[in-house]
Coordinates of C-alpha atoms and ligand atoms in Angstrom, one line a residue:
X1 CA 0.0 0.0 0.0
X2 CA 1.1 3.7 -0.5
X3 CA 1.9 5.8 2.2
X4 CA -1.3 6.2 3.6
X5 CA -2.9 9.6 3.8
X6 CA -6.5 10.1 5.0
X7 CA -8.1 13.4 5.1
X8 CA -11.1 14.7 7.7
X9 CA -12.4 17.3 5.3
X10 CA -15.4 19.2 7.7
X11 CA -17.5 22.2 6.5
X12 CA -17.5 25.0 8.9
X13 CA -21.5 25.2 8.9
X14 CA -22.4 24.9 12.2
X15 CA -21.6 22.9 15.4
X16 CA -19.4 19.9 14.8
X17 CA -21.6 17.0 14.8
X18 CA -20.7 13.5 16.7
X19 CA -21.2 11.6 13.7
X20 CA -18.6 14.0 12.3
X21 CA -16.3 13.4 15.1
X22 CA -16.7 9.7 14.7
X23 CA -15.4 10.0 10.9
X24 CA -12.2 11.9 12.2
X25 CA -12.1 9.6 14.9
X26 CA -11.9 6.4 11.8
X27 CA -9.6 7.9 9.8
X28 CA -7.4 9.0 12.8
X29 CA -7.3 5.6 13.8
X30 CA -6.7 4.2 10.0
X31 CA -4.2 6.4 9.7
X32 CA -2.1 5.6 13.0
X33 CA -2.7 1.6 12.0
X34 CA -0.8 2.0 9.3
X35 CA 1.6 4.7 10.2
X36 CA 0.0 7.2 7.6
X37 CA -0.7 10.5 8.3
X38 CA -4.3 12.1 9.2
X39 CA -5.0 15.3 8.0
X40 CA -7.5 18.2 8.1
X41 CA -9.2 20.0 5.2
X42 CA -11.6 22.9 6.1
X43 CA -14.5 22.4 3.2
X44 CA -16.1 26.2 3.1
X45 CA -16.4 27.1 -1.0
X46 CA -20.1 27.4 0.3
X47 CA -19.3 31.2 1.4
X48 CA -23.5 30.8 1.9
X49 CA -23.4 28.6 5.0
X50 CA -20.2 29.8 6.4
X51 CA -20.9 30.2 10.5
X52 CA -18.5 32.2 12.8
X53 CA -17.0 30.1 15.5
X54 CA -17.7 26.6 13.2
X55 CA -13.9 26.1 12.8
X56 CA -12.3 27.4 15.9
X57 CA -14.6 24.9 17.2
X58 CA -13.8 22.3 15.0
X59 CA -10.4 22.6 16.1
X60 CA -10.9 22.8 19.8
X61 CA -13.3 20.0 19.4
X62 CA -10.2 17.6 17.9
X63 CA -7.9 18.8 20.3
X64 CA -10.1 17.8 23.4
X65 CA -10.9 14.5 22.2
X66 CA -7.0 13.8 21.2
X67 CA -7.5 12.8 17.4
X68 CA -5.5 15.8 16.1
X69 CA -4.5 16.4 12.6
X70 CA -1.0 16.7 11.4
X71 CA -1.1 18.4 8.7
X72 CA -4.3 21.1 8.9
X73 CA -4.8 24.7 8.4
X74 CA -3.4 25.7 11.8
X75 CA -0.3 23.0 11.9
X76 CA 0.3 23.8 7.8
X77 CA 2.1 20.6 6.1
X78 CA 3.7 20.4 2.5
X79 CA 0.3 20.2 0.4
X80 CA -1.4 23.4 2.1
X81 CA -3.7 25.8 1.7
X82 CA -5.5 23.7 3.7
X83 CA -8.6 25.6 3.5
X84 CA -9.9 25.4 0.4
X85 CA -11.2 29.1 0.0
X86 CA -7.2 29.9 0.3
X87 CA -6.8 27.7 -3.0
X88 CA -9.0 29.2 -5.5
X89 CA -6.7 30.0 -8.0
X90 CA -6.0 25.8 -8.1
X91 CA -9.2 24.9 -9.1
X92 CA -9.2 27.2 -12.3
X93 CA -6.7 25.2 -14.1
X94 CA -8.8 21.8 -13.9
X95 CA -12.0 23.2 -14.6
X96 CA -10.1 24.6 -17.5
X97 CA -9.1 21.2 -18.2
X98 CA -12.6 19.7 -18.0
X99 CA -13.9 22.9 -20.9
X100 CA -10.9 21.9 -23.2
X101 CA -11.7 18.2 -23.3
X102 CA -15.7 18.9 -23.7
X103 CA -16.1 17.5 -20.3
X104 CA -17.8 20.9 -18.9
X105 CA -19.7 23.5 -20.5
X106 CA -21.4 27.0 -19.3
X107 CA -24.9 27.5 -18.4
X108 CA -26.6 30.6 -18.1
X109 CA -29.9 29.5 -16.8
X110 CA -31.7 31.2 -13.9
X111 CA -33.2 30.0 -11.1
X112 CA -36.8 30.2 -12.1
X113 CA -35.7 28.5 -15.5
X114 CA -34.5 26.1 -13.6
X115 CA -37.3 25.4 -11.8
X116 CA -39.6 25.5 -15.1
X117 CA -37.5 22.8 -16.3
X118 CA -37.9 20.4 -13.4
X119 CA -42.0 21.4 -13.5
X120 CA -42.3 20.4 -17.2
X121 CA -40.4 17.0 -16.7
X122 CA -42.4 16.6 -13.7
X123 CA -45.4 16.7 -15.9
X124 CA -43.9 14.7 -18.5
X125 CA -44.0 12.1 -15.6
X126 CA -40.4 11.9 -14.5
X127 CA -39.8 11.5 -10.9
X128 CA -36.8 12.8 -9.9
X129 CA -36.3 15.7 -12.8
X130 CA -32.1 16.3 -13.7
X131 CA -30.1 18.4 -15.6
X132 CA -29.1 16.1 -17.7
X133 CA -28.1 14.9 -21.5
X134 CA -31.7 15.4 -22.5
X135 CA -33.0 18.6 -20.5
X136 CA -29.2 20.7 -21.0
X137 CA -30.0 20.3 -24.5
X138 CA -33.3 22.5 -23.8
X139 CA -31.4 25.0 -21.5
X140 CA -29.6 27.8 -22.0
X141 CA -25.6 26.7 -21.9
X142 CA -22.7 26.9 -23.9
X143 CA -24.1 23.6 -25.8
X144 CA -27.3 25.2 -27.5
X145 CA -25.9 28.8 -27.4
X146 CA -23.1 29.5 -30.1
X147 CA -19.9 30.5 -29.1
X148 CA -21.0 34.4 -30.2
X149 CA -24.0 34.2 -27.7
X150 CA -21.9 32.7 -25.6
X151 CA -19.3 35.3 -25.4
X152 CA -21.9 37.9 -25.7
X153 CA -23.6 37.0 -22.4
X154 CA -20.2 36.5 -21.0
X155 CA -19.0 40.7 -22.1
X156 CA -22.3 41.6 -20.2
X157 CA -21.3 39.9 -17.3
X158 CA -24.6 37.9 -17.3
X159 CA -24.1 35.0 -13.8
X160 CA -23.0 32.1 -15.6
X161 CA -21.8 28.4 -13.7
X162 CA -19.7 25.7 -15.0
X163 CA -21.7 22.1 -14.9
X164 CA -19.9 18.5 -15.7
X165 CA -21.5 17.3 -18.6
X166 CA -21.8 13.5 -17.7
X167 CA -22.1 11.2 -20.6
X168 CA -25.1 9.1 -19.9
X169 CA -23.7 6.1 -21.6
X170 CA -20.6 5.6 -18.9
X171 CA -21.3 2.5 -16.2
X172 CA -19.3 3.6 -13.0
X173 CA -17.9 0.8 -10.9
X174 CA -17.1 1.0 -7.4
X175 CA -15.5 -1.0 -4.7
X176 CA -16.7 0.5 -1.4
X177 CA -14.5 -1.1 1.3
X178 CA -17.4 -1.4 3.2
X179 CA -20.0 -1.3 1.2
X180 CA -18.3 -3.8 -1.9
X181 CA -19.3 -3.0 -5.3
X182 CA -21.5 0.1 -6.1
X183 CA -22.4 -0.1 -9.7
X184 CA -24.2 3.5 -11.5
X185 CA -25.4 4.1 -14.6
X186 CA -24.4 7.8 -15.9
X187 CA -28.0 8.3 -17.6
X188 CA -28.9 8.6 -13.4
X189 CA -26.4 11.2 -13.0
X190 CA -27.1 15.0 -12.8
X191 CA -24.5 17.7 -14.9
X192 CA -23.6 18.9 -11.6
X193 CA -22.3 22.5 -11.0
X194 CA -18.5 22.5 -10.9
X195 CA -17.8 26.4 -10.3
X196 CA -20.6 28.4 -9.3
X197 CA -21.6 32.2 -10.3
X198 CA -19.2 33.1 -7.6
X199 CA -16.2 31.9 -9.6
X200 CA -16.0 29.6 -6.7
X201 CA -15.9 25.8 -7.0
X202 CA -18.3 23.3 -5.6
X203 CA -17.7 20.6 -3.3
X204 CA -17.5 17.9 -6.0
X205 CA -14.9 20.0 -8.1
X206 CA -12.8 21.0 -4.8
X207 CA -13.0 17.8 -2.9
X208 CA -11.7 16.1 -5.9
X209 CA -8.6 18.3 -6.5
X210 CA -7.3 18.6 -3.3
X211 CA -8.0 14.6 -2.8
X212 CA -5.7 14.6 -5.6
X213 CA -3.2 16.9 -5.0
X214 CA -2.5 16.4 -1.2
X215 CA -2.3 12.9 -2.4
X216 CA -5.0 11.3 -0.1
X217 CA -5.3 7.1 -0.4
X218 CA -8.3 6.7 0.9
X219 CA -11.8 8.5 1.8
X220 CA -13.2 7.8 4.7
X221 CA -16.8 9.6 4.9
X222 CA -20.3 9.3 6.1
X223 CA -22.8 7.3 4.1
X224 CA -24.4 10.1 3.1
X225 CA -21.9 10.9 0.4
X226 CA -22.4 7.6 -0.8
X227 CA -24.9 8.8 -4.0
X228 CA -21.8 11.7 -4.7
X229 CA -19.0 8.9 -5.1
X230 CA -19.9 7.7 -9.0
X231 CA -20.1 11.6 -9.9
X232 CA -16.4 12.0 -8.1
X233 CA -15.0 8.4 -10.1
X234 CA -16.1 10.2 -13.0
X235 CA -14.2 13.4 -12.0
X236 CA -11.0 11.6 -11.1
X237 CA -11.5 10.0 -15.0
X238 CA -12.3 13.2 -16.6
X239 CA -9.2 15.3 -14.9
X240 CA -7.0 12.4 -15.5
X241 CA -6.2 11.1 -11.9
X242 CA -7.8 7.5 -12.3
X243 CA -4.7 6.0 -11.7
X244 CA -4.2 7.5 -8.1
X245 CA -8.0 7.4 -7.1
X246 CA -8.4 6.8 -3.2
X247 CA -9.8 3.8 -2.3
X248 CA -13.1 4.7 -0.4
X249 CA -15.0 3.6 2.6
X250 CA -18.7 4.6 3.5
X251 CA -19.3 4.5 7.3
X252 CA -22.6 3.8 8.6
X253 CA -25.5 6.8 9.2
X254 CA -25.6 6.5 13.2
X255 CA -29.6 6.0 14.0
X256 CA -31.7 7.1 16.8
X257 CA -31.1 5.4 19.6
X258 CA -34.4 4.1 19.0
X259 CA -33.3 3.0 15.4
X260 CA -35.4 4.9 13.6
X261 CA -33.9 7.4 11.6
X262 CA -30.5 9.6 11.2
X263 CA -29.8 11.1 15.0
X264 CA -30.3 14.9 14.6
X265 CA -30.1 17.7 17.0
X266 CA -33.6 17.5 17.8
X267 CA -33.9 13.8 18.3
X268 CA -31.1 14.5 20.9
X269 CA -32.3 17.7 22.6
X270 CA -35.7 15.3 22.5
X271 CA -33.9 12.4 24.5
X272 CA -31.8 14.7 26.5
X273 CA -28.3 13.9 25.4
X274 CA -25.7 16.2 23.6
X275 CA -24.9 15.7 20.0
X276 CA -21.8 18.4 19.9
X277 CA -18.6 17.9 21.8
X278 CA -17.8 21.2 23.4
X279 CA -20.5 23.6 24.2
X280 CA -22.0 25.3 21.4
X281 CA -23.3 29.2 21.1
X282 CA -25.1 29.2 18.1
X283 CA -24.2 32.3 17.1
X284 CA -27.4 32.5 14.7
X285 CA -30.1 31.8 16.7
X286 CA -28.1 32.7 20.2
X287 CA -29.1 28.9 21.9
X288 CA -26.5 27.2 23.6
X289 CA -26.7 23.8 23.3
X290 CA -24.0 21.9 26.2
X291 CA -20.9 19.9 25.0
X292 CA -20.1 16.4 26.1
X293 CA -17.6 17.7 27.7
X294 CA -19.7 20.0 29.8
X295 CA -21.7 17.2 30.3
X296 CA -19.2 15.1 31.6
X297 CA -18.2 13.0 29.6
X298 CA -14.4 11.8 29.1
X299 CA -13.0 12.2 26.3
X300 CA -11.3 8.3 26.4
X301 CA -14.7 7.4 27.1
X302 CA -16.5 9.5 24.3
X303 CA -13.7 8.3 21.7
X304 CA -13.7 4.7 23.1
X305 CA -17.8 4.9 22.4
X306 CA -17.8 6.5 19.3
X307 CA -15.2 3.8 18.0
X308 CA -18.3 0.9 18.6
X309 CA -20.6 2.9 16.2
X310 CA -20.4 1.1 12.8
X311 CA -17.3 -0.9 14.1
X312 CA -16.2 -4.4 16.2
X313 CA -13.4 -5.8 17.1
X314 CA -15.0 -9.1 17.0
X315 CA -14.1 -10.1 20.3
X316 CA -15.8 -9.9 23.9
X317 CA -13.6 -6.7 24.4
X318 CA -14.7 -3.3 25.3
X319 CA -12.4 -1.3 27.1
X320 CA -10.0 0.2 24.7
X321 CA -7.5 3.0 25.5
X322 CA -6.6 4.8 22.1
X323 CA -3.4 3.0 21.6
X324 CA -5.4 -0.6 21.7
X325 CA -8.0 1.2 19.2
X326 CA -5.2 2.1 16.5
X327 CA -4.1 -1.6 17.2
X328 CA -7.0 -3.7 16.7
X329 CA -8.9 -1.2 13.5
X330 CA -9.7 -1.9 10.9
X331 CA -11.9 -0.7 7.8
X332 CA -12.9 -4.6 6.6
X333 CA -14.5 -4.6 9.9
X334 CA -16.7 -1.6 9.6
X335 CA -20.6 -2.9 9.0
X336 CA -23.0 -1.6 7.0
X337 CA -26.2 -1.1 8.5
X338 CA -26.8 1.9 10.1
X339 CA -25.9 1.8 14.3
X340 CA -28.0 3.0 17.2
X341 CA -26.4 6.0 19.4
X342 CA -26.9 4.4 23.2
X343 CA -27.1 7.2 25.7
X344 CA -26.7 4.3 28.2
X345 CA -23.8 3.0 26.6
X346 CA -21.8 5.9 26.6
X347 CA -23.0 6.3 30.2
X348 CA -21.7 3.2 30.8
X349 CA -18.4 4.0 29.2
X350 CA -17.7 7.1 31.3
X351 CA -18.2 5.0 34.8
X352 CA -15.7 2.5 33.7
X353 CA -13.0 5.1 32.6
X354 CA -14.0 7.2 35.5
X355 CA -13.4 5.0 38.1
X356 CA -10.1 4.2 36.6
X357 CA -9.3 7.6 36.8
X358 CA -6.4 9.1 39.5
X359 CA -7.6 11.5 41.6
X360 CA -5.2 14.6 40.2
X361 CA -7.2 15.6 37.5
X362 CA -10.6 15.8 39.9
X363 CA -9.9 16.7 43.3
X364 CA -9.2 20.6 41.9
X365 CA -12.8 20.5 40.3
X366 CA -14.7 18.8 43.7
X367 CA -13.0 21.7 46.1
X368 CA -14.4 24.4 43.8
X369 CA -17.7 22.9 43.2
X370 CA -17.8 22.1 46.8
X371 CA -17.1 25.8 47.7
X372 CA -19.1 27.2 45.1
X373 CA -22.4 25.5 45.3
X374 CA -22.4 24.6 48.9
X375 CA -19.9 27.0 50.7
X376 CA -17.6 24.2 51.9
X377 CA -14.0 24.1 52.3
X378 CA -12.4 21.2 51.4
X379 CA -8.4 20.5 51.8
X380 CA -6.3 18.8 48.6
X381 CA -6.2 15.7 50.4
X382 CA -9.3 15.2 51.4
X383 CA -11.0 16.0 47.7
X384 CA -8.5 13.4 46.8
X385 CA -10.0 11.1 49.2
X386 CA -13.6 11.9 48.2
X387 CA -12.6 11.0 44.8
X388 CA -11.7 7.5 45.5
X389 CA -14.6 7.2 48.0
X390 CA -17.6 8.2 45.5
X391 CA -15.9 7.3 41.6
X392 CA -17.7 4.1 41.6
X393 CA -21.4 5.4 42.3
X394 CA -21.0 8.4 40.3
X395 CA -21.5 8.6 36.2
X396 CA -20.0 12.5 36.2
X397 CA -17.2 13.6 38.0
X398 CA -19.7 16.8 38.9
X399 CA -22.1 14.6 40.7
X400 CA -19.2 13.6 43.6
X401 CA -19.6 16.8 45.4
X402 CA -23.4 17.2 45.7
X403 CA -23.3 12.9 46.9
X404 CA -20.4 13.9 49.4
X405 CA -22.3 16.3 51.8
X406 CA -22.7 14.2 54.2
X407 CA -19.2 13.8 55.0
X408 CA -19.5 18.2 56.3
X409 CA -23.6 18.2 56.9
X410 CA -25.6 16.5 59.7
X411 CA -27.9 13.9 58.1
X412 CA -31.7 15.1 58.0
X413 CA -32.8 11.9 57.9
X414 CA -32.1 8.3 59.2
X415 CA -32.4 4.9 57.4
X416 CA -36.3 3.8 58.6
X417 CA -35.0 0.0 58.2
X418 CA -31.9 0.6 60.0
X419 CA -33.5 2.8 62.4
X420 CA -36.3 -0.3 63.6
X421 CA -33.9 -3.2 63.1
X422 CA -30.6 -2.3 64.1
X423 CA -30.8 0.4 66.8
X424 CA -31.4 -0.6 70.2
X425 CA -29.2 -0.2 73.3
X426 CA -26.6 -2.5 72.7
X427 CA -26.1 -0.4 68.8
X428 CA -26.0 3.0 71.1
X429 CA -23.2 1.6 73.2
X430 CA -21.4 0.7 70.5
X431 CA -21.5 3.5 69.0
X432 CA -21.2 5.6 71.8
X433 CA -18.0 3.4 73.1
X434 CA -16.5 4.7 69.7
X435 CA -17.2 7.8 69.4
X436 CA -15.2 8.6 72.4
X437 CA -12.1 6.9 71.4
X438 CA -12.2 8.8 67.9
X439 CA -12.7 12.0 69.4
X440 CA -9.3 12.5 70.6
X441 CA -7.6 11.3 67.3
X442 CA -8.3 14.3 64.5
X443 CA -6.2 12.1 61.9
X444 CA -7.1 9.0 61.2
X445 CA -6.5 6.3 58.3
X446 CA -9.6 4.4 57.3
X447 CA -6.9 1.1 58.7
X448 CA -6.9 2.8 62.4
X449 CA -10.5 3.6 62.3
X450 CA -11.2 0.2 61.4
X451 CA -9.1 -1.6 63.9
X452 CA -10.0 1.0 67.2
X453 CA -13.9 0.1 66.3
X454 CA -13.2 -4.0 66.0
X455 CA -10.5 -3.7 68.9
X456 CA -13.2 -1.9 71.0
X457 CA -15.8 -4.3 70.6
X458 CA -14.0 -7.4 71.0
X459 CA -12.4 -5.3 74.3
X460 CA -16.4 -4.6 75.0
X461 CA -18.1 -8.4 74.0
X462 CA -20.3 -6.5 72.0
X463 CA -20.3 -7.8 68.2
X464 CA -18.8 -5.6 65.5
X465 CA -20.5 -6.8 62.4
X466 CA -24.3 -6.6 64.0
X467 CA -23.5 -3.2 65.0
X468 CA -22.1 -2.0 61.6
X469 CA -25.2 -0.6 60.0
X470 CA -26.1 1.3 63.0
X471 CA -22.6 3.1 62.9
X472 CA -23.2 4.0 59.2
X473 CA -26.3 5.4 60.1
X474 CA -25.4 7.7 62.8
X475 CA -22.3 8.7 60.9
X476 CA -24.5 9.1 57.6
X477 CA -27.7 8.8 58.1
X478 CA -28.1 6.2 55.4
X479 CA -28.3 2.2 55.9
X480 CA -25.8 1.7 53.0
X481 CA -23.1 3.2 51.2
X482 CA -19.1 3.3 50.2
X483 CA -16.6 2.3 52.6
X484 CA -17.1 3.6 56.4
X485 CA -13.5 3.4 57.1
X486 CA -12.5 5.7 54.4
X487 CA -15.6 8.2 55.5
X488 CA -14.2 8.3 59.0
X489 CA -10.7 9.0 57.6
X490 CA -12.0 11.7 55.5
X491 CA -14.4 13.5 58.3
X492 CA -11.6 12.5 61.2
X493 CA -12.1 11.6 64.5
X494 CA -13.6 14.9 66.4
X495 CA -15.9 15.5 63.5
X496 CA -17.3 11.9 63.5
X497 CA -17.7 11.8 67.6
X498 CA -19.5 14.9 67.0
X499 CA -21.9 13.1 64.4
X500 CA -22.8 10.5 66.5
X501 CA -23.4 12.0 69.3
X502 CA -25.6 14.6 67.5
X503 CA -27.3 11.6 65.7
X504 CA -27.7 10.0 69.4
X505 CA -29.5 12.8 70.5
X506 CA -31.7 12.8 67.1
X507 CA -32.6 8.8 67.1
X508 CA -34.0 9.5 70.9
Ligands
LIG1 N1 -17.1 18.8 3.2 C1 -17.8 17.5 3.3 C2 -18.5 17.4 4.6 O1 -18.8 18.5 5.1 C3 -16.8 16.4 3.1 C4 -17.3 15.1 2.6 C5 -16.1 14.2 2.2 O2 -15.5 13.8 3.1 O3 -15.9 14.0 1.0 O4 -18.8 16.4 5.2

């Protein structure tokens, strides 16, 4: 195989979408299988639909999920502009090509005689009406003009755009890696545009180029562009680059997590999940629609569960960090059929990377959400310890501080079960036999907490394990809950002889 070179090639419309992310993410991971290089093309010859904000976001969004580009329009590389607005001049030169060879051709025809084109083929019975070998003959282009009209129209600076005239007798042949053969007839194609009035170039027209010249091996793209592809082997024939087509590979629409349908914005917002990475300002309509990110979400988690959407490794596996992605990839196992987006799967995701997670990169967030939503101090060490105390229960790191009040708040309540079953005289003297010893000792590791209660006990004949629940309760207020020992550590001594006591007085 040739070096390999895939490209993400994203139009700076909007929001970047996770279905987009999950084709960077599949190219990234192509390209690091096979020590090839991934690279970023911004796509915005649509000056119509360009959005403030849409790259800068684009790029931030990469950069937080860790599948960055090396060669892009903000790292440059050897086959740059790599935005194609910076590259008009390029295209000229192969649309030139295509007019030379009778591959192209000029049409002058406005909008409304476009549409009175499709409305008489409509009536004519045709389905899906086309500028095509029969109807350009009936428009107004460089083929039923002479070249005196022609030139006339041109001197008066009339709009005029450049379509591919497609010869409807050419059979295009395809081999999708994923999809296997795609075979078209060119009597289905339309003469697409190629330039447009604003002497810029179309998709089609660009995307091919620059797939050419930055030498890319293989496109790796959304199904949608699957019904584009025949038009684009045409291109590649017609400029001349046949011999150095990529190879490409259609990945699967991702559903509705019910399955029906593409997921959209709305069918998120509907099921209340985020469909952008990062928080996104629409700076149109002024909503702000919350990132995965500020959800919660991991980004080894996120990339981890995007990597499951249309692929399999074909094992029981799951869990795999980036490196073991690249490793095990591969396009041949890629499916088809469209995949369902699982909210609860991705949920699922972020607990197991969470609770593999070291404290460092959460114990800053805990103390400030701590202070700032419920005015309480916390020291380094003991968010650190909170962290490993609540990782397991929690899906978001942001839900640990609001489940570790109890470790700084008097309980409000007490476990009813607890409270009836386990709570009688002999539970108070436990407890109370405990509470005294800890209120000397200010430090304490969840290993001395543990021992002093069991060594008291024993020292008392009362039993430790009966009287466990009871202790959790006064301490808590709950019947059940993460490790005691480590709660005690993390409160210390004084504090928890002050608990019980209180919850003493309140059990009375
Ligand atoms: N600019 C296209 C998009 O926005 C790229 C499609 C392709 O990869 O060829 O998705």
């Amino acid at each position: 195989m040739d070096q390999v070179r895939v490209r993400f090639a994203p139009s700076p419309t909007g929001a970047l979408h996770i279905g987009g992310v999950r084709t960077a993410l599949f190219n990234y991971l192509f390209a690091k299988k096979h020590n090839g290089t991934f690279i970023l093309r911004i796509e915005d010859t649509d000056q119509t639909r360009f959005v403030e904000g849409a790259e800068e976001y684009i790029k931030s969004s990469l950069e937080w999920c860790g599948i960055e580009p090396e060669e892009s329009p903000w790292n440059g590389g050897e086959y740059g502009p790599y935005r194609q607005s910076e590259r008009k001049e390029i295209y000229q030169q192969y649309v030139q090509k295509l007019l030379d060879d009778g591959n192209a051709y000029y049409a002058f025809d406005t909008p409304e005689e476009l549409d009175a084109m499709r409305e008489r083929l409509k009536e004519a019975g045709v389905a899906t009406p086309q500028y095509n070998a029969a109807a350009r003959m009936t428009m107004k282009n460089s083929l039923t003009l002479s070249a005196d009209e022609v030139k006339a129209k041109m001197d008066a600076g009339e709009p005029y755009v450049i379509r591919f005239k497609i010869d409807p007798k050419e059979e295009v042949r395809l081999n999708d890696i994923i999809r296997g053969w795609v075979h078209v007839h060119g009597s289905t194609l339309d003469d697409k545009v190629l330039m447009k009035s604003d002497g810029l170039p179309t998709y089609h027209l660009a995307n091919i180029v620059d797939d050419h010249l930055m030498k890319i091996t293989h496109v790796i793209r959304g199904e949608e562009w699957l019904p584009s592809a025949p038009l684009h082997v045409l291109l590649y024939k017609y400029l001349g680059f046949e011999e150095t087509m990529p190879k490409f590979a259609h990945l699967p629409l991702i559903l509705k997590p019910d399955g029906n349908g593409k997921l959209s914005k709305r069918a998120a917002d509907k099921a209340g999940f985020p469909i952008f990475p990062l928080n996104w300002n629409d700076p149109e309509t002024g909503d702000l629609s919350e990132g995965f990110k500020e959800a919660g979400y991991l980004p080894d988690a996120l990339i981890n569960f995007l990597s499951f959407l249309g692929w399999n490794p074909g094992t029981e596996q799951e869990i795999f960090s980036k490196e073991e992605l690249v490793e095990a990839f591969s396009l041949e196992k890629v499916n088809k059929a469209g995949t369902k987006f699982d909210i609860d799967k991705i949920k699922w995701f972020n607990q197991q990377y969470l609770k593999n997670k070291d404290a460092s990169e959460f114990a800053a967030n805990i103390q400030s959400d701590l202070k700032a939503q419920f005015g309480i101090e916390c020291s380094d060490e003991d968010a650190a310890a909170i962290f490993h105390l609540l990782k397991e229960r929690v899906t978001f790191p942001q839900e640990i501080a609001p489940n570790a009040l109890y470790l700084f708040q008097n309980p409000t309540e007490y476990d009813e079960k607890v409270a009836s079953k386990k709570w009688d005289k002999e539970a108070e003297k436990a407890v109370t036999l405990y509470a005294d010893a800890l209120n000397a000792k200010d430090t304490i590791s969840p290993e001395e907490a543990k021992e002093l209660f069991f060594g008291l006990m024993e020292e008392n004949g009362i039993k430790a394990g009966k009287n466990m629940q009871a202790l959790r309760m006064t301490i808590t207020g709950a019947g059940s809950g993460p490790d005691l020992m480590e709660i005690i550590s993390i409160m210390g001594g004084k504090a928890v002889h002050d608990r019980i006591k209180y919850s003493i007085n309140q059990l009375k």
